[in-house]
Short mmCIF file of C-alpha atoms and ligand atoms in Angstrom, two decimals:
data_model
loop_
_atom_site.label_atom_id
_atom_site.label_comp_id
_atom_site.label_asym_id
_atom_site.label_seq_id
_atom_site.Cartn_x
_atom_site.Cartn_y
_atom_site.Cartn_z
CA MET A 1 255.73 -76.18 297.54
CA ALA A 2 254.83 -74.91 294.13
CA ILE A 3 251.98 -74.12 291.80
CA ARG A 4 252.02 -76.53 288.86
CA ASN A 5 250.76 -75.91 285.36
CA ILE A 6 247.29 -77.36 284.68
CA LEU A 7 247.04 -79.28 281.40
CA THR A 8 244.05 -78.65 279.15
CA LYS A 9 241.89 -80.82 276.90
CA GLY A 10 243.84 -82.10 273.93
CA ASP A 11 246.89 -83.00 276.05
CA GLU A 12 247.24 -86.78 275.80
CA MET A 13 248.15 -87.10 279.50
CA LEU A 14 244.48 -86.41 280.28
CA ASN A 15 243.37 -89.53 278.39
CA LYS A 16 245.64 -92.02 280.13
CA LYS A 17 244.85 -94.46 282.92
CA CYS A 18 246.78 -93.66 286.09
CA ARG A 19 248.84 -96.10 288.17
CA THR A 20 247.94 -97.20 291.69
CA VAL A 21 250.04 -95.52 294.40
CA THR A 22 252.05 -98.07 296.41
CA GLN A 23 254.66 -95.84 298.09
CA PHE A 24 253.42 -93.37 300.67
CA ASP A 25 256.70 -91.51 300.84
CA GLU A 26 258.16 -88.01 300.76
CA ARG A 27 257.69 -87.83 297.00
CA LEU A 28 253.95 -88.44 297.33
CA HIS A 29 253.72 -85.82 300.07
CA LEU A 30 255.47 -83.26 297.87
CA LEU A 31 253.03 -84.03 295.05
CA LEU A 32 250.08 -83.58 297.42
CA ASP A 33 251.45 -80.29 298.73
CA ASP A 34 251.99 -78.97 295.19
CA MET A 35 248.51 -80.12 294.17
CA LYS A 36 247.03 -78.27 297.15
CA ASP A 37 248.81 -75.03 296.18
CA THR A 38 247.70 -75.49 292.58
CA LEU A 39 244.07 -76.20 293.55
CA LEU A 40 243.79 -73.28 295.98
CA ASN A 41 245.30 -70.98 293.36
CA SER A 42 242.85 -72.12 290.69
CA ASN A 43 239.40 -71.34 292.16
CA GLY A 44 238.49 -74.97 291.39
CA VAL A 45 236.95 -77.49 293.80
CA GLY A 46 238.95 -80.54 292.76
CA LEU A 47 242.20 -81.56 291.09
CA ALA A 48 243.48 -84.92 289.87
CA ALA A 49 247.20 -85.70 289.45
CA PRO A 50 246.96 -86.30 285.66
CA GLN A 51 245.81 -82.67 285.31
CA ILE A 52 249.34 -81.66 286.26
CA GLY A 53 250.87 -84.45 284.16
CA ILE A 54 251.39 -87.05 286.91
CA LEU A 55 249.84 -90.41 286.03
CA ARG A 56 249.19 -91.61 289.57
CA ARG A 57 245.89 -92.24 291.36
CA VAL A 58 245.89 -89.10 293.49
CA VAL A 59 243.03 -86.62 293.84
CA LEU A 60 242.23 -83.56 295.92
CA VAL A 61 238.70 -82.44 296.66
CA LEU A 62 237.87 -79.13 298.31
CA ASP A 63 235.04 -79.92 300.73
CA ILE A 64 233.20 -76.59 300.71
CA LYS A 65 230.40 -78.10 302.78
CA LYS A 66 232.72 -78.11 305.80
CA GLU A 67 233.27 -75.01 307.92
CA PRO A 68 236.08 -74.07 307.44
CA GLU A 69 236.56 -75.58 303.97
CA GLU A 70 238.77 -78.63 303.96
CA VAL A 71 241.13 -79.98 301.28
CA VAL A 72 240.65 -83.75 301.29
CA GLU A 73 243.52 -85.89 300.00
CA LEU A 74 242.34 -89.07 298.29
CA ILE A 75 244.90 -91.69 297.24
CA ASN A 76 243.70 -94.67 295.14
CA PRO A 77 240.09 -93.46 295.50
CA GLU A 78 237.02 -95.49 294.55
CA VAL A 79 233.43 -94.27 294.61
CA ILE A 80 231.65 -97.09 296.46
CA ALA A 81 228.07 -95.79 296.78
CA VAL A 82 225.88 -93.18 295.13
CA ASN A 83 222.21 -92.19 295.29
CA GLU A 84 220.02 -91.45 292.27
CA LEU A 85 221.48 -89.33 289.48
CA GLU A 86 220.31 -85.83 288.62
CA PRO A 87 221.33 -83.41 285.86
CA THR A 88 223.97 -81.10 287.35
CA ILE A 89 226.01 -78.27 285.80
CA GLU A 90 229.70 -79.10 285.70
CA GLY A 91 233.00 -77.63 284.58
CA CYS A 92 236.68 -78.63 284.75
CA LEU A 93 239.97 -76.77 285.23
CA SER A 94 241.27 -78.69 282.18
CA VAL A 95 238.38 -77.53 279.99
CA PRO A 96 238.34 -73.80 280.78
CA GLY A 97 235.20 -71.81 280.01
CA VAL A 98 233.09 -74.87 279.17
CA TYR A 99 230.07 -75.91 281.25
CA GLY A 100 227.41 -78.50 280.70
CA TYR A 101 224.86 -80.77 282.31
CA VAL A 102 226.10 -84.15 283.50
CA MET A 103 224.12 -86.81 285.37
CA ARG A 104 225.54 -86.88 288.90
CA PRO A 105 224.49 -88.23 292.29
CA THR A 106 223.54 -85.74 295.03
CA TRP A 107 225.23 -88.02 297.57
CA ALA A 108 228.26 -90.29 297.24
CA LYS A 109 230.57 -92.30 299.44
CA ILE A 110 234.24 -92.68 298.54
CA LYS A 111 236.89 -95.05 299.83
CA ALA A 112 240.54 -93.95 299.65
CA GLN A 113 243.91 -93.97 301.38
CA ASP A 114 245.40 -90.97 303.16
CA ARG A 115 248.99 -89.76 302.61
CA TYR A 116 250.25 -92.40 305.04
CA GLY A 117 248.41 -95.29 303.38
CA ASN A 118 245.53 -95.62 305.86
CA TRP A 119 242.17 -96.50 304.27
CA PHE A 120 239.16 -94.37 305.14
CA GLU A 121 235.67 -93.63 303.87
CA ARG A 122 234.04 -90.27 303.42
CA GLU A 123 230.60 -89.11 302.35
CA GLY A 124 229.80 -85.99 300.37
CA GLU A 125 226.68 -84.20 299.20
CA GLU A 126 225.92 -82.12 296.12
CA ILE A 127 229.09 -80.47 294.73
CA VAL A 128 231.31 -82.68 296.91
CA ALA A 129 229.61 -85.89 295.66
CA GLN A 130 229.86 -84.55 292.10
CA CYS A 131 233.55 -83.85 292.64
CA PHE A 132 234.25 -87.37 294.00
CA CYS A 133 232.89 -88.76 290.71
CA HIS A 134 234.49 -86.18 288.41
CA GLU A 135 237.98 -86.42 289.90
CA THR A 136 237.97 -90.23 290.09
CA GLU A 137 237.07 -90.37 286.38
CA HIS A 138 240.17 -88.28 285.58
CA LEU A 139 242.25 -91.19 286.92
CA ASP A 140 240.91 -93.44 284.18
CA GLY A 141 241.55 -90.84 281.48
CA HIS A 142 237.99 -89.52 281.23
CA LEU A 143 236.82 -85.91 280.98
CA PHE A 144 233.34 -84.68 281.92
CA THR A 145 232.74 -83.52 278.34
CA GLU A 146 232.26 -87.21 277.38
CA LYS A 147 229.14 -87.20 279.59
CA VAL A 148 227.62 -83.80 278.85
CA THR A 149 223.97 -84.03 277.82
CA GLN A 150 223.66 -80.29 277.11
CA TYR A 151 226.22 -77.49 277.05
CA VAL A 152 225.45 -74.28 278.91
CA ASP A 153 226.20 -70.73 277.81
CA VAL A 154 228.65 -69.25 280.33
CA GLU A 155 227.22 -65.73 280.00
CA GLN A 156 223.76 -67.09 280.76
CA LEU A 157 225.17 -68.75 283.89
CA GLU A 158 226.63 -65.46 285.12
CA ASP A 159 223.26 -63.72 284.73
CA GLU A 160 221.55 -66.15 287.08
ZN1 LIG B 201 238.28 -82.02 285.94
#
């Protein structure tokens, strides 16, 4: 296992559409294990494979609503249901130091495959729902900054 380098905005890998995963093999498991190390080392709550330069539809979400926290592996994920959208402050490991308001659901349901190829569904609230949407968008080459309605001063955030 290894901590991989996280690419930042401006790297063209972050603007590409990722390929569907069809082989649930050792290579995928190694990628997932490396992504887990990288995510846990980053203080982030989610990581998509293109952020480490791998153009495959693989995402990790840290479910901080679970006790203990759980790293959820999502292969070929699709957000299949959301509730009404609300302005929510968001950031991204690939856009360090930048925060802004994005319209996000407070509840979402996602459909995905696990590391062995089994389909499952999972629901998330608040930051977890937000993360399902944010990370899935990375797989189509989109960054949250495309959706920001208002940027937020980081120092102001720290005062709150
Ligand atoms: Zn991101």
